[in-house]
PDB file of N, CA, C and O in Angstrom:
ATOM      1  N   MET M1499       1.844   9.848  -5.126  1.00  0.00           N
ATOM      2  CA  MET M1499       1.378  11.354  -4.335  1.00  0.00           C
ATOM      3  C   MET M1499       1.467  11.435  -2.971  1.00  0.00           C
ATOM      4  O   MET M1499       0.697  10.473  -2.544  1.00  0.00           O
ATOM      5  N   ASP M1500       1.556  12.398  -2.355  1.00  0.00           N
ATOM      6  CA  ASP M1500       1.441  12.694  -1.000  1.00  0.00           C
ATOM      7  C   ASP M1500      -0.419  12.648  -0.637  1.00  0.00           C
ATOM      8  O   ASP M1500      -1.108  13.252  -1.359  1.00  0.00           O
ATOM      9  N   ILE M1501      -0.425  11.687   0.168  1.00  0.00           N
ATOM     10  CA  ILE M1501      -1.816  11.372   0.661  1.00  0.00           C
ATOM     11  C   ILE M1501      -2.924  12.741   0.756  1.00  0.00           C
ATOM     12  O   ILE M1501      -3.910  12.846   0.449  1.00  0.00           O
ATOM     13  N   GLN M1502      -2.426  13.666   1.667  1.00  0.00           N
ATOM     14  CA  GLN M1502      -2.753  14.864   2.023  1.00  0.00           C
ATOM     15  C   GLN M1502      -3.270  15.649   0.797  1.00  0.00           C
ATOM     16  O   GLN M1502      -4.394  16.065   0.832  1.00  0.00           O
ATOM     17  N   LEU M1503      -2.096  15.442  -0.026  1.00  0.00           N
ATOM     18  CA  LEU M1503      -2.488  16.573  -1.485  1.00  0.00           C
ATOM     19  C   LEU M1503      -3.113  15.586  -1.639  1.00  0.00           C
ATOM     20  O   LEU M1503      -4.485  16.507  -2.855  1.00  0.00           O
ATOM     21  N   GLU M1504      -3.484  14.396  -2.465  1.00  0.00           N
ATOM     22  CA  GLU M1504      -4.619  13.642  -2.892  1.00  0.00           C
ATOM     23  C   GLU M1504      -6.189  13.677  -2.179  1.00  0.00           C
ATOM     24  O   GLU M1504      -7.043  13.841  -2.655  1.00  0.00           O
ATOM     25  N   LYS M1505      -6.069  13.843  -0.829  1.00  0.00           N
ATOM     26  CA  LYS M1505      -7.521  14.302  -0.395  1.00  0.00           C
ATOM     27  C   LYS M1505      -7.768  15.468  -0.358  1.00  0.00           C
ATOM     28  O   LYS M1505      -8.984  15.445  -0.881  1.00  0.00           O
ATOM     29  N   LEU M1506      -7.067  16.703  -0.603  1.00  0.00           N
ATOM     30  CA  LEU M1506      -7.001  17.805  -0.845  1.00  0.00           C
ATOM     31  C   LEU M1506      -7.808  17.750  -2.549  1.00  0.00           C
ATOM     32  O   LEU M1506      -8.780  18.941  -2.600  1.00  0.00           O
ATOM     33  N   GLU M1507      -7.373  17.470  -3.144  1.00  0.00           N
ATOM     34  CA  GLU M1507      -7.666  16.858  -4.680  1.00  0.00           C
ATOM     35  C   GLU M1507      -9.080  16.449  -4.795  1.00  0.00           C
ATOM     36  O   GLU M1507     -10.022  16.903  -5.360  1.00  0.00           O
ATOM     37  N   LEU M1508      -9.397  15.604  -4.092  1.00  0.00           N
ATOM     38  CA  LEU M1508     -10.736  14.796  -4.121  1.00  0.00           C
ATOM     39  C   LEU M1508     -11.580  15.759  -3.944  1.00  0.00           C
ATOM     40  O   LEU M1508     -12.733  16.005  -4.076  1.00  0.00           O
ATOM     41  N   ILE M1509     -11.417  16.079  -2.045  1.00  0.00           N
ATOM     42  CA  ILE M1509     -12.230  17.335  -1.518  1.00  0.00           C
ATOM     43  C   ILE M1509     -12.844  18.679  -2.769  1.00  0.00           C
ATOM     44  O   ILE M1509     -13.683  18.759  -2.786  1.00  0.00           O
ATOM     45  N   LYS M1510     -11.835  18.885  -3.576  1.00  0.00           N
ATOM     46  CA  LYS M1510     -11.969  19.981  -4.769  1.00  0.00           C
ATOM     47  C   LYS M1510     -13.227  19.592  -5.628  1.00  0.00           C
ATOM     48  O   LYS M1510     -13.959  19.836  -5.777  1.00  0.00           O
ATOM     49  N   LEU M1511     -12.989  18.353  -6.175  1.00  0.00           N
ATOM     50  CA  LEU M1511     -13.795  17.636  -7.030  1.00  0.00           C
ATOM     51  C   LEU M1511     -15.226  17.407  -6.451  1.00  0.00           C
ATOM     52  O   LEU M1511     -16.021  17.408  -7.036  1.00  0.00           O
ATOM     53  N   LEU M1512     -15.330  16.832  -5.103  1.00  0.00           N
ATOM     54  CA  LEU M1512     -16.422  16.604  -4.805  1.00  0.00           C
ATOM     55  C   LEU M1512     -16.959  18.006  -4.319  1.00  0.00           C
ATOM     56  O   LEU M1512     -18.278  17.915  -4.690  1.00  0.00           O
ATOM     57  N   ALA M1513     -16.626  18.953  -3.961  1.00  0.00           N
ATOM     58  CA  ALA M1513     -17.149  20.076  -3.274  1.00  0.00           C
ATOM     59  C   ALA M1513     -17.897  20.796  -5.449  1.00  0.00           C
ATOM     60  O   ALA M1513     -18.763  21.305  -4.970  1.00  0.00           O
ATOM     61  N   ASP M1514     -17.105  20.887  -6.171  1.00  0.00           N
ATOM     62  CA  ASP M1514     -17.334  21.239  -7.757  1.00  0.00           C
ATOM     63  C   ASP M1514     -18.321  20.722  -8.316  1.00  0.00           C
ATOM     64  O   ASP M1514     -18.962  20.786  -8.986  1.00  0.00           O
ATOM     65  N   THR M1515     -18.541  19.113  -8.042  1.00  0.00           N
ATOM     66  CA  THR M1515     -19.658  18.685  -8.472  1.00  0.00           C
ATOM     67  C   THR M1515     -20.937  18.605  -8.069  1.00  0.00           C
ATOM     68  O   THR M1515     -21.390  18.797  -7.461  1.00  0.00           O
ATOM     69  N   GLU M1516     -21.827  18.541  -9.462  1.00  0.00           N
ATOM     70  CA  GLU M1516     -23.334  18.486  -9.176  1.00  0.00           C
ATOM     71  C   GLU M1516     -23.869  17.262  -9.693  1.00  0.00           C
ATOM     72  O   GLU M1516     -25.522  17.475  -9.728  1.00  0.00           O
ATOM     73  N   ASP M1517     -23.180  16.237  -9.670  1.00  0.00           N
ATOM     74  CA  ASP M1517     -23.751  15.078 -10.440  1.00  0.00           C
ATOM     75  C   ASP M1517     -23.978  14.154  -9.094  1.00  0.00           C
ATOM     76  O   ASP M1517     -23.241  13.399  -8.377  1.00  0.00           O
ATOM     77  N   PRO M1518     -25.473  13.863  -8.952  1.00  0.00           N
ATOM     78  CA  PRO M1518     -26.072  13.103  -7.547  1.00  0.00           C
ATOM     79  C   PRO M1518     -25.141  11.582  -7.678  1.00  0.00           C
ATOM     80  O   PRO M1518     -25.176  11.145  -6.826  1.00  0.00           O
ATOM     81  N   ALA M1519     -25.401  11.156  -9.107  1.00  0.00           N
ATOM     82  CA  ALA M1519     -24.702  10.125  -9.395  1.00  0.00           C
ATOM     83  C   ALA M1519     -23.250   9.585  -8.430  1.00  0.00           C
ATOM     84  O   ALA M1519     -22.678   8.789  -7.775  1.00  0.00           O
ATOM     85  N   ILE M1520     -22.470  10.788  -8.710  1.00  0.00           N
ATOM     86  CA  ILE M1520     -20.962  10.699  -8.305  1.00  0.00           C
ATOM     87  C   ILE M1520     -21.307  10.842  -6.593  1.00  0.00           C
ATOM     88  O   ILE M1520     -20.733  10.048  -6.136  1.00  0.00           O
ATOM     89  N   LEU M1521     -22.064  11.474  -6.080  1.00  0.00           N
ATOM     90  CA  LEU M1521     -22.091  11.416  -4.765  1.00  0.00           C
ATOM     91  C   LEU M1521     -22.753  10.246  -4.308  1.00  0.00           C
ATOM     92  O   LEU M1521     -22.140   9.700  -3.000  1.00  0.00           O
ATOM     93  N   LYS M1522     -23.387   9.846  -4.869  1.00  0.00           N
ATOM     94  CA  LYS M1522     -24.365   8.302  -4.509  1.00  0.00           C
ATOM     95  C   LYS M1522     -23.074   7.415  -4.237  1.00  0.00           C
ATOM     96  O   LYS M1522     -22.845   6.758  -3.465  1.00  0.00           O
ATOM     97  N   SER M1523     -22.560   7.345  -5.624  1.00  0.00           N
ATOM     98  CA  SER M1523     -21.353   6.083  -5.668  1.00  0.00           C
ATOM     99  C   SER M1523     -20.160   6.236  -4.491  1.00  0.00           C
ATOM    100  O   SER M1523     -20.141   5.483  -3.822  1.00  0.00           O
ATOM    101  N   ILE M1524     -20.045   7.819  -4.251  1.00  0.00           N
ATOM    102  CA  ILE M1524     -18.914   7.806  -3.178  1.00  0.00           C
ATOM    103  C   ILE M1524     -19.891   7.279  -1.820  1.00  0.00           C
ATOM    104  O   ILE M1524     -18.601   6.938  -1.019  1.00  0.00           O
ATOM    105  N   ARG M1525     -20.786   7.645  -1.738  1.00  0.00           N
ATOM    106  CA  ARG M1525     -21.431   7.710  -0.261  1.00  0.00           C
ATOM    107  C   ARG M1525     -21.333   5.592  -0.011  1.00  0.00           C
ATOM    108  O   ARG M1525     -21.184   4.944   0.808  1.00  0.00           O
ATOM    109  N   LYS M1526     -21.586   5.251  -1.327  1.00  0.00           N
ATOM    110  CA  LYS M1526     -21.976   3.862  -1.633  1.00  0.00           C
ATOM    111  C   LYS M1526     -20.148   3.171  -0.963  1.00  0.00           C
ATOM    112  O   LYS M1526     -19.944   2.323  -0.167  1.00  0.00           O
ATOM    113  N   ILE M1527     -19.366   3.669  -1.413  1.00  0.00           N
ATOM    114  CA  ILE M1527     -18.194   3.230  -1.265  1.00  0.00           C
ATOM    115  C   ILE M1527     -17.454   3.473   0.309  1.00  0.00           C
ATOM    116  O   ILE M1527     -17.135   2.592   1.175  1.00  0.00           O
ATOM    117  N   PHE M1528     -18.271   4.511   0.786  1.00  0.00           N
ATOM    118  CA  PHE M1528     -17.569   4.781   2.349  1.00  0.00           C
ATOM    119  C   PHE M1528     -18.607   3.716   3.114  1.00  0.00           C
ATOM    120  O   PHE M1528     -17.813   2.973   4.377  1.00  0.00           O
ATOM    121  N   LYS M1529     -19.727   3.657   2.522  1.00  0.00           N
ATOM    122  CA  LYS M1529     -20.522   2.995   3.730  1.00  0.00           C
ATOM    123  C   LYS M1529     -19.969   1.270   3.540  1.00  0.00           C
ATOM    124  O   LYS M1529     -20.045   0.588   4.821  1.00  0.00           O
ATOM    125  N   LYS M1530     -19.412   0.809   2.165  1.00  0.00           N
ATOM    126  CA  LYS M1530     -18.598  -0.153   2.146  1.00  0.00           C
ATOM    127  C   LYS M1530     -17.566  -0.550   3.146  1.00  0.00           C
ATOM    128  O   LYS M1530     -17.313  -1.795   3.536  1.00  0.00           O
ATOM    129  N   GLU M1531     -16.957   0.715   3.121  1.00  0.00           N
ATOM    130  CA  GLU M1531     -15.993   0.607   4.004  1.00  0.00           C
ATOM    131  C   GLU M1531     -16.571   0.473   5.663  1.00  0.00           C
ATOM    132  O   GLU M1531     -15.517  -0.151   6.184  1.00  0.00           O
ATOM    133  N   GLN M1532     -17.168   0.629   6.191  1.00  0.00           N
ATOM    134  CA  GLN M1532     -17.769   0.474   7.195  1.00  0.00           C
ATOM    135  C   GLN M1532     -18.535  -0.439   7.780  1.00  0.00           C
ATOM    136  O   GLN M1532     -18.861  -0.671   8.704  1.00  0.00           O
ATOM    137  N   LYS M1533     -18.442  -1.654   6.938  1.00  0.00           N
ATOM    138  CA  LYS M1533     -19.045  -2.630   6.918  1.00  0.00           C
ATOM    139  C   LYS M1533     -18.853  -3.615   8.219  1.00  0.00           C
ATOM    140  O   LYS M1533     -17.537  -3.467   8.398  1.00  0.00           O
ATOM    141  N   ASP M1534     -19.351  -4.127   9.126  1.00  0.00           N
ATOM    142  CA  ASP M1534     -19.163  -4.459  10.166  1.00  0.00           C
ATOM    143  C   ASP M1534     -18.969  -6.337   9.730  1.00  0.00           C
ATOM    144  O   ASP M1534     -19.766  -7.033   9.119  1.00  0.00           O
ATOM    145  N   TRP M1535     -17.819  -6.605  10.729  1.00  0.00           N
ATOM    146  CA  TRP M1535     -17.002  -8.438  10.027  1.00  0.00           C
ATOM    147  C   TRP M1535     -18.574  -8.803  10.432  1.00  0.00           C
ATOM    148  O   TRP M1535     -18.458 -10.122   9.853  1.00  0.00           O
ATOM    149  N   TRP M1536     -19.255  -8.745  11.745  1.00  0.00           N
ATOM    150  CA  TRP M1536     -20.667  -9.892  12.136  1.00  0.00           C
ATOM    151  C   TRP M1536     -21.214 -10.045  11.052  1.00  0.00           C
ATOM    152  O   TRP M1536     -22.029 -10.871  10.517  1.00  0.00           O
ATOM    153  N   ASP M1537     -21.857  -8.895   9.782  1.00  0.00           N
ATOM    154  CA  ASP M1537     -22.387  -9.224   8.770  1.00  0.00           C
ATOM    155  C   ASP M1537     -21.813 -10.056   7.872  1.00  0.00           C
ATOM    156  O   ASP M1537     -22.632 -10.425   7.034  1.00  0.00           O
ATOM    157  N   ASP M1538     -20.988 -10.449   7.416  1.00  0.00           N
ATOM    158  CA  ASP M1538     -20.204 -11.744   6.920  1.00  0.00           C
ATOM    159  C   ASP M1538     -20.173 -12.827   7.397  1.00  0.00           C
ATOM    160  O   ASP M1538     -20.022 -13.809   6.632  1.00  0.00           O
ATOM    161  N   LEU M1539     -20.652 -12.826   8.421  1.00  0.00           N
ATOM    162  CA  LEU M1539     -20.900 -14.408   9.649  1.00  0.00           C
ATOM    163  C   LEU M1539     -22.152 -15.089   9.008  1.00  0.00           C
ATOM    164  O   LEU M1539     -23.224 -14.223   8.843  1.00  0.00           O
ATOM    165  N   THR M1540     -21.768 -16.043   9.089  1.00  0.00           N
ATOM    166  CA  THR M1540     -23.169 -17.033   8.678  1.00  0.00           C
ATOM    167  C   THR M1540     -24.160 -16.923  10.156  1.00  0.00           C
ATOM    168  O   THR M1540     -23.331 -16.960  11.087  1.00  0.00           O
ATOM    169  N   ASP M1541     -25.124 -17.692   9.484  1.00  0.00           N
ATOM    170  CA  ASP M1541     -25.953 -17.465  10.918  1.00  0.00           C
ATOM    171  C   ASP M1541     -25.519 -18.733  11.802  1.00  0.00           C
ATOM    172  O   ASP M1541     -25.693 -18.380  13.249  1.00  0.00           O
ATOM    173  N   GLU M1542     -24.883 -19.394  11.575  1.00  0.00           N
ATOM    174  CA  GLU M1542     -24.610 -20.833  11.967  1.00  0.00           C
ATOM    175  C   GLU M1542     -23.317 -20.228  12.809  1.00  0.00           C
ATOM    176  O   GLU M1542     -22.954 -20.562  14.089  1.00  0.00           O
ATOM    177  N   GLN M1543     -22.394 -19.342  12.447  1.00  0.00           N
ATOM    178  CA  GLN M1543     -21.420 -18.817  13.130  1.00  0.00           C
ATOM    179  C   GLN M1543     -21.544 -18.106  13.887  1.00  0.00           C
ATOM    180  O   GLN M1543     -21.183 -17.648  15.420  1.00  0.00           O
ATOM    181  N   LYS M1544     -22.833 -17.262  13.551  1.00  0.00           N
ATOM    182  CA  LYS M1544     -23.301 -16.044  14.592  1.00  0.00           C
ATOM    183  C   LYS M1544     -23.621 -16.873  16.065  1.00  0.00           C
ATOM    184  O   LYS M1544     -23.640 -16.737  17.098  1.00  0.00           O
ATOM    185  N   GLU M1545     -24.629 -17.799  16.075  1.00  0.00           N
ATOM    186  CA  GLU M1545     -25.285 -18.843  16.864  1.00  0.00           C
ATOM    187  C   GLU M1545     -24.134 -19.127  17.833  1.00  0.00           C
ATOM    188  O   GLU M1545     -24.352 -19.243  19.032  1.00  0.00           O
ATOM    189  N   ASP M1546     -23.130 -19.870  17.083  1.00  0.00           N
ATOM    190  CA  ASP M1546     -21.862 -20.179  17.787  1.00  0.00           C
ATOM    191  C   ASP M1546     -21.408 -19.129  18.721  1.00  0.00           C
ATOM    192  O   ASP M1546     -20.890 -19.648  20.239  1.00  0.00           O
ATOM    193  N   LEU M1547     -20.765 -17.757  18.197  1.00  0.00           N
ATOM    194  CA  LEU M1547     -20.612 -17.174  18.966  1.00  0.00           C
ATOM    195  C   LEU M1547     -21.361 -16.742  20.335  1.00  0.00           C
ATOM    196  O   LEU M1547     -20.891 -16.168  21.305  1.00  0.00           O
ATOM    197  N   GLU M1548     -22.597 -16.340  20.057  1.00  0.00           N
ATOM    198  CA  GLU M1548     -23.469 -16.072  20.693  1.00  0.00           C
ATOM    199  C   GLU M1548     -23.340 -17.136  21.825  1.00  0.00           C
ATOM    200  O   GLU M1548     -23.846 -16.724  23.380  1.00  0.00           O
ATOM    201  N   LEU M1549     -23.626 -18.623  21.758  1.00  0.00           N
ATOM    202  CA  LEU M1549     -23.500 -19.464  22.532  1.00  0.00           C
ATOM    203  C   LEU M1549     -22.425 -19.500  23.171  1.00  0.00           C
ATOM    204  O   LEU M1549     -22.250 -19.628  24.370  1.00  0.00           O
ATOM    205  N   GLY M1550     -21.161 -18.984  22.876  1.00  0.00           N
ATOM    206  CA  GLY M1550     -19.781 -19.198  23.572  1.00  0.00           C
ATOM    207  C   GLY M1550     -20.004 -17.772  24.324  1.00  0.00           C
ATOM    208  O   GLY M1550     -19.619 -17.834  25.730  1.00  0.00           O
ATOM    209  N   MET M1551     -20.781 -16.815  24.224  1.00  0.00           N
ATOM    210  CA  MET M1551     -20.746 -15.797  24.880  1.00  0.00           C
ATOM    211  C   MET M1551     -21.466 -15.935  26.239  1.00  0.00           C
ATOM    212  O   MET M1551     -21.090 -15.343  27.489  1.00  0.00           O
ATOM    213  N   GLN M1552     -22.657 -16.397  25.847  1.00  0.00           N
ATOM    214  CA  GLN M1552     -23.167 -16.836  27.145  1.00  0.00           C
ATOM    215  C   GLN M1552     -22.803 -17.813  27.755  1.00  0.00           C
ATOM    216  O   GLN M1552     -22.787 -17.960  29.273  1.00  0.00           O
ATOM    217  N   GLU M1553     -22.057 -18.542  27.575  1.00  0.00           N
ATOM    218  CA  GLU M1553     -21.121 -19.747  28.539  1.00  0.00           C
ATOM    219  C   GLU M1553     -20.561 -19.208  28.950  1.00  0.00           C
ATOM    220  O   GLU M1553     -20.098 -19.237  30.146  1.00  0.00           O
ATOM    221  N   PHE M1554     -19.469 -18.163  28.787  1.00  0.00           N
ATOM    222  CA  PHE M1554     -18.289 -17.337  29.294  1.00  0.00           C
ATOM    223  C   PHE M1554     -19.149 -16.654  30.411  1.00  0.00           C
ATOM    224  O   PHE M1554     -18.635 -16.445  31.405  1.00  0.00           O
ATOM    225  N   GLU M1555     -20.156 -16.002  30.303  1.00  0.00           N
ATOM    226  CA  GLU M1555     -20.998 -14.959  31.228  1.00  0.00           C
ATOM    227  C   GLU M1555     -21.232 -16.050  32.295  1.00  0.00           C
ATOM    228  O   GLU M1555     -21.441 -15.464  33.435  1.00  0.00           O
ATOM    229  N   ARG M1556     -21.760 -17.365  31.832  1.00  0.00           N
ATOM    230  CA  ARG M1556     -22.443 -18.239  32.899  1.00  0.00           C
ATOM    231  C   ARG M1556     -20.883 -18.826  33.755  1.00  0.00           C
ATOM    232  O   ARG M1556     -21.164 -19.606  34.824  1.00  0.00           O
ATOM    233  N   GLY M1557     -19.869 -18.608  33.035  1.00  0.00           N
ATOM    234  CA  GLY M1557     -18.529 -18.946  33.935  1.00  0.00           C
ATOM    235  C   GLY M1557     -18.063 -20.586  33.507  1.00  0.00           C
ATOM    236  O   GLY M1557     -16.917 -20.766  34.040  1.00  0.00           O
ATOM    237  N   GLU M1558     -18.608 -20.692  32.586  1.00  0.00           N
ATOM    238  CA  GLU M1558     -18.218 -22.415  31.769  1.00  0.00           C
ATOM    239  C   GLU M1558     -17.130 -21.839  30.691  1.00  0.00           C
ATOM    240  O   GLU M1558     -17.465 -21.955  29.645  1.00  0.00           O
ATOM    241  N   VAL M1559     -16.212 -21.839  31.539  1.00  0.00           N
ATOM    242  CA  VAL M1559     -14.876 -21.292  30.471  1.00  0.00           C
ATOM    243  C   VAL M1559     -13.862 -22.767  30.953  1.00  0.00           C
ATOM    244  O   VAL M1559     -13.740 -23.047  31.873  1.00  0.00           O
ATOM    245  N   VAL M1560     -12.809 -22.945  30.167  1.00  0.00           N
ATOM    246  CA  VAL M1560     -11.899 -23.650  30.184  1.00  0.00           C
ATOM    247  C   VAL M1560     -10.136 -22.559  29.806  1.00  0.00           C
ATOM    248  O   VAL M1560     -10.479 -22.242  28.629  1.00  0.00           O
ATOM    249  N   SER M1561      -9.590 -22.831  30.473  1.00  0.00           N
ATOM    250  CA  SER M1561      -8.719 -22.033  30.210  1.00  0.00           C
ATOM    251  C   SER M1561      -7.431 -22.887  28.875  1.00  0.00           C
ATOM    252  O   SER M1561      -7.534 -23.889  28.668  1.00  0.00           O
ATOM    253  N   TYR M1562      -7.020 -21.841  28.352  1.00  0.00           N
ATOM    254  CA  TYR M1562      -5.989 -22.473  27.540  1.00  0.00           C
ATOM    255  C   TYR M1562      -4.823 -23.337  27.557  1.00  0.00           C
ATOM    256  O   TYR M1562      -5.027 -24.153  27.452  1.00  0.00           O
ATOM    257  N   GLU M1563      -4.466 -23.483  28.762  1.00  0.00           N
ATOM    258  CA  GLU M1563      -3.284 -24.179  29.393  1.00  0.00           C
ATOM    259  C   GLU M1563      -3.702 -25.226  29.681  1.00  0.00           C
ATOM    260  O   GLU M1563      -3.392 -26.633  29.398  1.00  0.00           O
ATOM    261  N   SER M1564      -5.289 -25.498  30.275  1.00  0.00           N
ATOM    262  CA  SER M1564      -5.822 -27.256  30.603  1.00  0.00           C
ATOM    263  C   SER M1564      -6.082 -27.634  29.256  1.00  0.00           C
ATOM    264  O   SER M1564      -5.914 -28.690  29.076  1.00  0.00           O
ATOM    265  N   ILE M1565      -6.444 -27.017  28.542  1.00  0.00           N
ATOM    266  CA  ILE M1565      -6.921 -27.717  26.753  1.00  0.00           C
ATOM    267  C   ILE M1565      -5.314 -28.295  26.350  1.00  0.00           C
ATOM    268  O   ILE M1565      -5.468 -29.169  25.826  1.00  0.00           O
ATOM    269  N   LEU M1566      -4.240 -27.616  26.647  1.00  0.00           N
ATOM    270  CA  LEU M1566      -2.922 -28.073  26.367  1.00  0.00           C
ATOM    271  C   LEU M1566      -2.528 -29.310  27.079  1.00  0.00           C
ATOM    272  O   LEU M1566      -2.228 -30.319  26.368  1.00  0.00           O
ATOM    273  N   LYS M1567      -3.003 -29.352  27.929  1.00  0.00           N
ATOM    274  CA  LYS M1567      -2.336 -30.238  29.157  1.00  0.00           C
ATOM    275  C   LYS M1567      -3.219 -31.552  28.520  1.00  0.00           C
ATOM    276  O   LYS M1567      -2.816 -32.591  28.692  1.00  0.00           O
ATOM    277  N   ARG M1568      -4.563 -31.425  28.526  1.00  0.00           N
ATOM    278  CA  ARG M1568      -5.357 -32.623  28.018  1.00  0.00           C
ATOM    279  C   ARG M1568      -5.214 -33.111  26.463  1.00  0.00           C
ATOM    280  O   ARG M1568      -4.958 -34.392  26.493  1.00  0.00           O
ATOM    281  N   HIS M1569      -4.884 -32.027  25.495  1.00  0.00           N
ATOM    282  CA  HIS M1569      -4.781 -32.186  24.008  1.00  0.00           C
ATOM    283  C   HIS M1569      -3.476 -31.930  23.463  1.00  0.00           C
ATOM    284  O   HIS M1569      -3.130 -32.502  22.276  1.00  0.00           O
ATOM    285  N   GLY M1570      -2.460 -31.756  24.438  1.00  0.00           N
ATOM    286  CA  GLY M1570      -1.092 -31.402  23.617  1.00  0.00           C
ATOM    287  C   GLY M1570      -0.345 -32.800  23.904  1.00  0.00           C
ATOM    288  O   GLY M1570       0.667 -32.700  22.909  1.00  0.00           O
TER     289      GLY M1570
END
């Protein structure tokens, strides 16, 4: 089925419904779709990324090429 036609049919169904549970379910789906990847990280991963960003801001960086020379 054409996606634009599918959207129009869903819009019509949504406009015609009076069931708050359906509206709540649809809102939940859209909120889930907009989830930020940051929320899926562990606290340790978040700390590591924040530390890395601080190091970058202080200029404490190493180029990829230098890592390859050292470990490649």
